[in-house]
Amino acid sequence: MKTLLVTGGAGFIGSNFILYMLNRYNDYKIVNLDKLTYAGNLENLKSVEDHPHYSFFQGDICDRELVEGLFSHYEIDYVINFAAESHVDRSILNPEIFAGTNILGTMTLLNAARNSWEGGMGFKEGKKFIQVSTDEVYGSLGSEGLFTEATPLDPHSPYSASKAAADLFVKSYFDTYKMPVNITRCSNNYGPYQFPEKLIPLMIHNALNKRRLPVYGDGLNIRDWLYVEDHCSAIDAVMHKGKPGEVYNIGGNNERPNIDIVKTILCHLSANVDKAIDESLIQYVEDRKGHDRRYGMDATKIRKELGWVPETRFEDGIRKTIDWYLDNKEWLRHVTSGEYQEYYSKMYGTKKTEAD
Ligand code: NAD
Ligand code: DAU
């Protein structure tokens, strides 16, 4: 039995990863450490809360005593660090907390793992620290080319700057101490349990409530969309086959302009829920500050070296995602009550529209 410390396991990707791992393997014990910020939700893990191979601890990855305590109590073999402040717009409103969790929290985990794993003869066998990072650390592309693992880091938002800083610390622990690490850099995920501050669930939620759909700028910024389960299988591949010290890009080979995503959602909802959900809901609003124009991932390395490819076609993934939100309106209602309302009016209440 191997033990995984999954941080941020109550968030979108972390919870999908825990469900994926428990469903796929019966020889991994999962310890989930999550602070339960606005983005963490234990409802995501209801189906496994009594699973004999799953334990949950509420706490902060910056809390050294707590993190070291987990390493003393469990023989942790892998750390998969998902915990982060993950939303670019929030990082523009309030950057400091991004430095705390994303940089100092990662440092705390690195130090605790090193203290527990390093002995007189180097690091114990079979240990690995996986840092879940993002394509945003590479900056923004023009109309041509793709990010490779050799693309220089050029983050623009406070969020991506904090992720890039964390990546460099993780790399430094390999370069300096030979700590076994991997960094994965993934493109935009979508799927069940994504908090409705992000493009796809926000548009679904607003459309269902006949609220305006705020499209930033000209709507032609491009993201490379990956179904979350494919991200989970990529991390699985990196855990088992990734070479220590390596970075792996993970992408969906699925670039789309934002406005096409919004129209696809409208098309599905209009056909399946209510004809009145149509393009008249779209409202072009003031652009995001420092808005990266285009992301596109070259995931050749992970395909060639680890045999990973994304399996979900966008048309299937987006349909499954929309249907999941339609089937889980209660989940959507819970996560959009309270703090969300305050965030939403702060974020969108003041945005200028075309009409202004
Ligand atoms: P999320 O915001 O849905 O979840 C983050 C989780 O981390 C939440 O459960 C939250 O409670 C927890 N958390 C926050 N601060 C914490 C702290 N100090 N201590 C412990 N737990 C804390 O994020 P997500 O979309 O699931 O992203 C997960 C990871 O993947 C992040 O590191 C993000 O940078 C990275 N990533 C996300 C995407 C994407 O498209 N969502 C793409 C590439 C990389
Ligand atoms: O690329 C990976 C990154 O993807 C992750 O590292 C981040 O954690 C994740 O949040 C995501 O960042 P983005 O900024 O790309 O995702 P978001 O869903 O916020 O926005 C996607 C695009 O949609 C972006 O161009 C901004 C635009 N957008 C977003 C929102 C929330 C809108 O036009 N309107 C909106 O209301």
mmCIF file of N, CA, C and O in Angstrom, residues 109-182:
data_model
loop_
_atom_site.group_PDB
_atom_site.id
_atom_site.type_symbol
_atom_site.label_atom_id
_atom_site.label_comp_id
_atom_site.label_asym_id
_atom_site.label_seq_id
_atom_site.Cartn_x
_atom_site.Cartn_y
_atom_site.Cartn_z
ATOM 1 N N LEU A 109 5.451 22.445 1.953
ATOM 2 C CA LEU A 109 5.312 21.034 1.559
ATOM 3 C C LEU A 109 6.658 20.455 1.124
ATOM 4 O O LEU A 109 7.012 19.328 1.478
ATOM 5 N N LEU A 110 7.413 21.252 0.361
ATOM 6 C CA LEU A 110 8.730 20.778 -0.099
ATOM 7 C C LEU A 110 9.631 20.471 1.097
ATOM 8 O O LEU A 110 10.299 19.428 1.143
ATOM 9 N N ASN A 111 9.636 21.380 2.064
ATOM 10 C CA ASN A 111 10.514 21.189 3.230
ATOM 11 C C ASN A 111 10.110 19.972 4.051
ATOM 12 O O ASN A 111 10.963 19.184 4.473
ATOM 13 N N ALA A 112 8.805 19.820 4.250
ATOM 14 C CA ALA A 112 8.351 18.675 5.055
ATOM 15 C C ALA A 112 8.674 17.375 4.328
ATOM 16 O O ALA A 112 9.119 16.397 4.953
ATOM 17 N N ALA A 113 8.479 17.356 3.017
ATOM 18 C CA ALA A 113 8.776 16.134 2.247
ATOM 19 C C ALA A 113 10.277 15.848 2.297
ATOM 20 O O ALA A 113 10.696 14.700 2.516
ATOM 21 N N ARG A 114 11.065 16.875 2.152
ATOM 22 C CA ARG A 114 12.520 16.660 2.166
ATOM 23 C C ARG A 114 12.976 16.125 3.519
ATOM 24 O O ARG A 114 13.739 15.156 3.605
ATOM 25 N N ASN A 115 12.475 16.754 4.599
ATOM 26 C CA ASN A 115 12.865 16.305 5.948
ATOM 27 C C ASN A 115 12.497 14.851 6.170
ATOM 28 O O ASN A 115 13.226 14.105 6.831
ATOM 29 N N SER A 116 11.362 14.455 5.630
ATOM 30 C CA SER A 116 10.908 13.096 5.880
ATOM 31 C C SER A 116 11.576 12.075 4.937
ATOM 32 O O SER A 116 11.773 10.927 5.316
ATOM 33 N N TRP A 117 11.924 12.496 3.736
ATOM 34 C CA TRP A 117 12.380 11.550 2.715
ATOM 35 C C TRP A 117 13.895 11.451 2.584
ATOM 36 O O TRP A 117 14.416 10.497 2.014
ATOM 37 N N GLU A 118 14.618 12.471 3.079
ATOM 38 C CA GLU A 118 16.063 12.489 2.834
ATOM 39 C C GLU A 118 16.785 11.798 3.986
ATOM 40 O O GLU A 118 16.503 12.064 5.154
ATOM 41 N N GLY A 119 17.689 10.895 3.639
ATOM 42 C CA GLY A 119 18.500 10.250 4.681
ATOM 43 C C GLY A 119 19.980 10.442 4.352
ATOM 44 O O GLY A 119 20.318 11.180 3.414
ATOM 45 N N GLY A 120 20.847 9.753 5.090
ATOM 46 C CA GLY A 120 22.284 9.882 4.871
ATOM 47 C C GLY A 120 22.704 9.499 3.454
ATOM 48 O O GLY A 120 23.638 10.039 2.881
ATOM 49 N N MET A 121 21.952 8.559 2.854
ATOM 50 C CA MET A 121 22.311 8.027 1.520
ATOM 51 C C MET A 121 21.482 8.674 0.409
ATOM 52 O O MET A 121 21.333 8.112 -0.662
ATOM 53 N N GLY A 122 20.933 9.825 0.671
ATOM 54 C CA GLY A 122 20.076 10.469 -0.339
ATOM 55 C C GLY A 122 18.616 10.211 -0.035
ATOM 56 O O GLY A 122 18.262 9.853 1.093
ATOM 57 N N PHE A 123 17.783 10.364 -1.050
ATOM 58 C CA PHE A 123 16.335 10.210 -0.834
ATOM 59 C C PHE A 123 15.930 8.743 -0.830
ATOM 60 O O PHE A 123 16.477 7.941 -1.582
ATOM 61 N N LYS A 124 14.959 8.429 0.050
ATOM 62 C CA LYS A 124 14.442 7.048 0.094
ATOM 63 C C LYS A 124 13.844 6.689 -1.273
ATOM 64 O O LYS A 124 13.349 7.565 -1.975
ATOM 65 N N GLU A 125 13.858 5.413 -1.591
ATOM 66 C CA GLU A 125 13.296 4.909 -2.862
ATOM 67 C C GLU A 125 11.786 5.148 -2.923
ATOM 68 O O GLU A 125 11.106 5.087 -1.897
ATOM 69 N N GLY A 126 11.297 5.367 -4.128
ATOM 70 C CA GLY A 126 9.841 5.347 -4.363
ATOM 71 C C GLY A 126 9.101 6.594 -3.913
ATOM 72 O O GLY A 126 7.882 6.567 -3.778
ATOM 73 N N LYS A 127 9.832 7.671 -3.659
ATOM 74 C CA LYS A 127 9.159 8.896 -3.223
ATOM 75 C C LYS A 127 9.077 9.878 -4.393
ATOM 76 O O LYS A 127 9.985 9.907 -5.236
ATOM 77 N N LYS A 128 8.026 10.686 -4.407
ATOM 78 C CA LYS A 128 7.956 11.715 -5.459
ATOM 79 C C LYS A 128 7.049 12.875 -5.049
ATOM 80 O O LYS A 128 5.990 12.670 -4.444
ATOM 81 N N PHE A 129 7.481 14.071 -5.449
ATOM 82 C CA PHE A 129 6.694 15.287 -5.213
ATOM 83 C C PHE A 129 6.226 15.797 -6.579
ATOM 84 O O PHE A 129 7.050 16.093 -7.441
ATOM 85 N N ILE A 130 4.902 15.877 -6.743
ATOM 86 C CA ILE A 130 4.387 16.370 -8.031
ATOM 87 C C ILE A 130 3.730 17.731 -7.833
ATOM 88 O O ILE A 130 2.796 17.881 -7.029
ATOM 89 N N GLN A 131 4.240 18.697 -8.544
ATOM 90 C CA GLN A 131 3.702 20.046 -8.490
ATOM 91 C C GLN A 131 2.769 20.240 -9.679
ATOM 92 O O GLN A 131 3.187 20.131 -10.832
ATOM 93 N N VAL A 132 1.496 20.515 -9.373
ATOM 94 C CA VAL A 132 0.519 20.686 -10.445
ATOM 95 C C VAL A 132 0.526 22.150 -10.862
ATOM 96 O O VAL A 132 0.037 23.024 -10.150
ATOM 97 N N SER A 133 1.115 22.398 -12.003
ATOM 98 C CA SER A 133 1.268 23.773 -12.458
ATOM 99 C C SER A 133 0.434 24.007 -13.720
ATOM 100 O O SER A 133 -0.449 23.208 -14.051
ATOM 101 N N THR A 134 0.724 25.098 -14.383
ATOM 102 C CA THR A 134 -0.188 25.575 -15.417
ATOM 103 C C THR A 134 0.545 26.094 -16.648
ATOM 104 O O THR A 134 1.688 26.581 -16.522
ATOM 105 N N ASP A 135 -0.132 26.052 -17.784
ATOM 106 C CA ASP A 135 0.460 26.636 -19.003
ATOM 107 C C ASP A 135 0.645 28.147 -18.870
ATOM 108 O O ASP A 135 1.426 28.755 -19.617
ATOM 109 N N GLU A 136 -0.088 28.772 -17.928
ATOM 110 C CA GLU A 136 -0.030 30.235 -17.817
ATOM 111 C C GLU A 136 1.352 30.744 -17.412
ATOM 112 O O GLU A 136 1.645 31.923 -17.571
ATOM 113 N N VAL A 137 2.201 29.860 -16.879
ATOM 114 C CA VAL A 137 3.545 30.311 -16.490
ATOM 115 C C VAL A 137 4.362 30.693 -17.725
ATOM 116 O O VAL A 137 5.340 31.432 -17.631
ATOM 117 N N TYR A 138 3.951 30.207 -18.907
ATOM 118 C CA TYR A 138 4.701 30.511 -20.136
ATOM 119 C C TYR A 138 4.317 31.866 -20.738
ATOM 120 O O TYR A 138 4.945 32.302 -21.707
ATOM 121 N N GLY A 139 3.245 32.472 -20.233
ATOM 122 C CA GLY A 139 2.840 33.764 -20.784
ATOM 123 C C GLY A 139 1.786 33.601 -21.851
ATOM 124 O O GLY A 139 0.872 32.795 -21.697
ATOM 125 N N SER A 140 1.915 34.366 -22.940
ATOM 126 C CA SER A 140 0.868 34.370 -23.949
ATOM 127 C C SER A 140 1.472 34.160 -25.334
ATOM 128 O O SER A 140 2.573 34.627 -25.605
ATOM 129 N N LEU A 141 0.703 33.474 -26.210
ATOM 130 C CA LEU A 141 1.180 33.214 -27.579
ATOM 131 C C LEU A 141 0.539 34.196 -28.556
ATOM 132 O O LEU A 141 -0.572 34.682 -28.318
ATOM 133 N N GLY A 142 1.231 34.422 -29.678
ATOM 134 C CA GLY A 142 0.592 35.108 -30.811
ATOM 135 C C GLY A 142 -0.215 34.068 -31.569
ATOM 136 O O GLY A 142 -0.549 33.012 -31.030
ATOM 137 N N SER A 143 -0.483 34.355 -32.858
ATOM 138 C CA SER A 143 -1.358 33.423 -33.573
ATOM 139 C C SER A 143 -0.662 32.110 -33.942
ATOM 140 O O SER A 143 -1.314 31.118 -34.256
ATOM 141 N N GLU A 144 0.669 32.096 -33.895
ATOM 142 C CA GLU A 144 1.413 30.892 -34.281
ATOM 143 C C GLU A 144 2.109 30.253 -33.083
ATOM 144 O O GLU A 144 2.405 30.944 -32.108
ATOM 145 N N GLY A 145 2.465 28.969 -33.230
ATOM 146 C CA GLY A 145 3.342 28.302 -32.258
ATOM 147 C C GLY A 145 2.608 27.740 -31.056
ATOM 148 O O GLY A 145 1.411 27.981 -30.854
ATOM 149 N N LEU A 146 3.350 26.949 -30.275
ATOM 150 C CA LEU A 146 2.800 26.301 -29.077
ATOM 151 C C LEU A 146 3.824 26.400 -27.953
ATOM 152 O O LEU A 146 5.025 26.547 -28.220
ATOM 153 N N PHE A 147 3.375 26.287 -26.715
ATOM 154 C CA PHE A 147 4.311 26.227 -25.586
ATOM 155 C C PHE A 147 4.924 24.832 -25.530
ATOM 156 O O PHE A 147 4.197 23.824 -25.586
ATOM 157 N N THR A 148 6.252 24.771 -25.392
ATOM 158 C CA THR A 148 6.898 23.484 -25.095
ATOM 159 C C THR A 148 7.497 23.614 -23.698
ATOM 160 O O THR A 148 7.499 24.702 -23.113
ATOM 161 N N GLU A 149 8.056 22.524 -23.196
ATOM 162 C CA GLU A 149 8.669 22.552 -21.864
ATOM 163 C C GLU A 149 9.891 23.464 -21.841
ATOM 164 O O GLU A 149 10.349 23.874 -20.779
ATOM 165 N N ALA A 150 10.420 23.784 -23.042
ATOM 166 C CA ALA A 150 11.610 24.655 -23.103
ATOM 167 C C ALA A 150 11.247 26.133 -23.254
ATOM 168 O O ALA A 150 12.129 26.997 -23.253
ATOM 169 N N THR A 151 9.974 26.435 -23.390
ATOM 170 C CA THR A 151 9.562 27.844 -23.508
ATOM 171 C C THR A 151 9.927 28.574 -22.213
ATOM 172 O O THR A 151 9.636 28.078 -21.117
ATOM 173 N N PRO A 152 10.578 29.741 -22.328
ATOM 174 C CA PRO A 152 10.932 30.468 -21.091
ATOM 175 C C PRO A 152 9.688 30.904 -20.312
ATOM 176 O O PRO A 152 8.655 31.178 -20.911
ATOM 177 N N LEU A 153 9.823 30.942 -18.998
ATOM 178 C CA LEU A 153 8.689 31.372 -18.167
ATOM 179 C C LEU A 153 8.503 32.882 -18.327
ATOM 180 O O LEU A 153 9.471 33.640 -18.286
ATOM 181 N N ASP A 154 7.253 33.299 -18.511
ATOM 182 C CA ASP A 154 6.949 34.721 -18.706
ATOM 183 C C ASP A 154 5.538 35.012 -18.196
ATOM 184 O O ASP A 154 4.660 35.435 -18.960
ATOM 185 N N PRO A 155 5.330 34.761 -16.896
ATOM 186 C CA PRO A 155 3.956 34.909 -16.384
ATOM 187 C C PRO A 155 3.523 36.368 -16.358
ATOM 188 O O PRO A 155 4.360 37.257 -16.174
ATOM 189 N N HIS A 156 2.211 36.603 -16.519
ATOM 190 C CA HIS A 156 1.718 37.980 -16.532
ATOM 191 C C HIS A 156 0.820 38.328 -15.356
ATOM 192 O O HIS A 156 0.877 39.444 -14.856
ATOM 193 N N SER A 157 -0.032 37.400 -14.932
ATOM 194 C CA SER A 157 -0.964 37.751 -13.844
ATOM 195 C C SER A 157 -0.308 37.427 -12.502
ATOM 196 O O SER A 157 0.621 36.601 -12.441
ATOM 197 N N PRO A 158 -0.810 38.017 -11.424
ATOM 198 C CA PRO A 158 -0.289 37.609 -10.098
ATOM 199 C C PRO A 158 -0.463 36.108 -9.870
ATOM 200 O O PRO A 158 0.398 35.466 -9.267
ATOM 201 N N TYR A 159 -1.556 35.535 -10.372
ATOM 202 C CA TYR A 159 -1.736 34.073 -10.240
ATOM 203 C C TYR A 159 -0.595 33.331 -10.931
ATOM 204 O O TYR A 159 0.079 32.489 -10.322
ATOM 205 N N SER A 160 -0.362 33.647 -12.198
ATOM 206 C CA SER A 160 0.649 32.855 -12.926
ATOM 207 C C SER A 160 2.053 33.152 -12.407
ATOM 208 O O SER A 160 2.920 32.263 -12.416
ATOM 209 N N ALA A 161 2.269 34.383 -11.907
ATOM 210 C CA ALA A 161 3.580 34.694 -11.318
ATOM 211 C C ALA A 161 3.810 33.824 -10.080
ATOM 212 O O ALA A 161 4.919 33.298 -9.868
ATOM 213 N N SER A 162 2.759 33.640 -9.279
ATOM 214 C CA SER A 162 2.930 32.827 -8.066
ATOM 215 C C SER A 162 3.146 31.354 -8.426
ATOM 216 O O SER A 162 3.919 30.655 -7.782
ATOM 217 N N LYS A 163 2.494 30.885 -9.484
ATOM 218 C CA LYS A 163 2.688 29.490 -9.904
ATOM 219 C C LYS A 163 4.100 29.307 -10.472
ATOM 220 O O LYS A 163 4.748 28.286 -10.234
ATOM 221 N N ALA A 164 4.576 30.299 -11.215
ATOM 222 C CA ALA A 164 5.926 30.193 -11.784
ATOM 223 C C ALA A 164 6.961 30.189 -10.667
ATOM 224 O O ALA A 164 7.945 29.421 -10.702
ATOM 225 N N ALA A 165 6.744 31.038 -9.652
ATOM 226 C CA ALA A 165 7.684 31.080 -8.520
ATOM 227 C C ALA A 165 7.720 29.721 -7.825
ATOM 228 O O ALA A 165 8.806 29.201 -7.494
ATOM 229 N N ALA A 166 6.552 29.132 -7.636
ATOM 230 C CA ALA A 166 6.500 27.809 -6.985
ATOM 231 C C ALA A 166 7.239 26.783 -7.843
ATOM 232 O O ALA A 166 8.005 25.962 -7.324
ATOM 233 N N ASP A 167 7.026 26.840 -9.149
ATOM 234 C CA ASP A 167 7.718 25.888 -10.051
ATOM 235 C C ASP A 167 9.236 26.001 -9.882
ATOM 236 O O ASP A 167 9.952 24.987 -9.865
ATOM 237 N N LEU A 168 9.712 27.238 -9.774
ATOM 238 C CA LEU A 168 11.166 27.422 -9.663
ATOM 239 C C LEU A 168 11.688 26.871 -8.337
ATOM 240 O O LEU A 168 12.773 26.300 -8.285
ATOM 241 N N PHE A 169 10.906 27.009 -7.269
ATOM 242 C CA PHE A 169 11.332 26.395 -5.997
ATOM 243 C C PHE A 169 11.357 24.871 -6.120
ATOM 244 O O PHE A 169 12.287 24.221 -5.646
ATOM 245 N N VAL A 170 10.351 24.323 -6.769
ATOM 246 C CA VAL A 170 10.312 22.858 -6.911
ATOM 247 C C VAL A 170 11.536 22.395 -7.711
ATOM 248 O O VAL A 170 12.241 21.449 -7.331
ATOM 249 N N LYS A 171 11.806 23.099 -8.800
ATOM 250 C CA LYS A 171 12.984 22.764 -9.625
ATOM 251 C C LYS A 171 14.262 22.870 -8.795
ATOM 252 O O LYS A 171 15.164 22.026 -8.880
ATOM 253 N N SER A 172 14.322 23.889 -7.947
ATOM 254 C CA SER A 172 15.550 24.101 -7.165
ATOM 255 C C SER A 172 15.793 22.950 -6.178
ATOM 256 O O SER A 172 16.929 22.638 -5.857
ATOM 257 N N TYR A 173 14.699 22.315 -5.717
ATOM 258 C CA TYR A 173 14.880 21.190 -4.780
ATOM 259 C C TYR A 173 15.414 19.957 -5.508
ATOM 260 O O TYR A 173 16.074 19.122 -4.911
ATOM 261 N N PHE A 174 15.130 19.871 -6.789
ATOM 262 C CA PHE A 174 15.745 18.792 -7.582
ATOM 263 C C PHE A 174 17.206 19.152 -7.872
ATOM 264 O O PHE A 174 18.121 18.349 -7.640
ATOM 265 N N ASP A 175 17.422 20.375 -8.351
ATOM 266 C CA ASP A 175 18.784 20.776 -8.743
ATOM 267 C C ASP A 175 19.734 20.758 -7.544
ATOM 268 O O ASP A 175 20.891 20.358 -7.657
ATOM 269 N N THR A 176 19.236 21.196 -6.374
ATOM 270 C CA THR A 176 20.113 21.324 -5.207
ATOM 271 C C THR A 176 20.221 20.025 -4.412
ATOM 272 O O THR A 176 21.327 19.590 -4.093
ATOM 273 N N TYR A 177 19.073 19.446 -4.088
ATOM 274 C CA TYR A 177 19.086 18.296 -3.157
ATOM 275 C C TYR A 177 18.866 16.963 -3.862
ATOM 276 O O TYR A 177 18.871 15.930 -3.216
ATOM 277 N N LYS A 178 18.576 17.025 -5.174
ATOM 278 C CA LYS A 178 18.204 15.807 -5.937
ATOM 279 C C LYS A 178 16.893 15.203 -5.415
ATOM 280 O O LYS A 178 16.686 13.985 -5.440
ATOM 281 N N MET A 179 16.040 16.073 -4.903
ATOM 282 C CA MET A 179 14.739 15.580 -4.457
ATOM 283 C C MET A 179 13.942 15.127 -5.685
ATOM 284 O O MET A 179 13.915 15.840 -6.692
ATOM 285 N N PRO A 180 13.324 13.938 -5.655
ATOM 286 C CA PRO A 180 12.570 13.470 -6.832
ATOM 287 C C PRO A 180 11.272 14.265 -7.011
ATOM 288 O O PRO A 180 10.350 14.151 -6.189
ATOM 289 N N VAL A 181 11.242 15.067 -8.042
ATOM 290 C CA VAL A 181 10.069 15.920 -8.288
ATOM 291 C C VAL A 181 9.666 15.811 -9.756
ATOM 292 O O VAL A 181 10.488 15.446 -10.603
ATOM 293 N N ASN A 182 8.411 16.117 -10.022
ATOM 294 C CA ASN A 182 7.960 16.410 -11.382
ATOM 295 C C ASN A 182 7.095 17.651 -11.323
ATOM 296 O O ASN A 182 6.397 17.871 -10.321
#
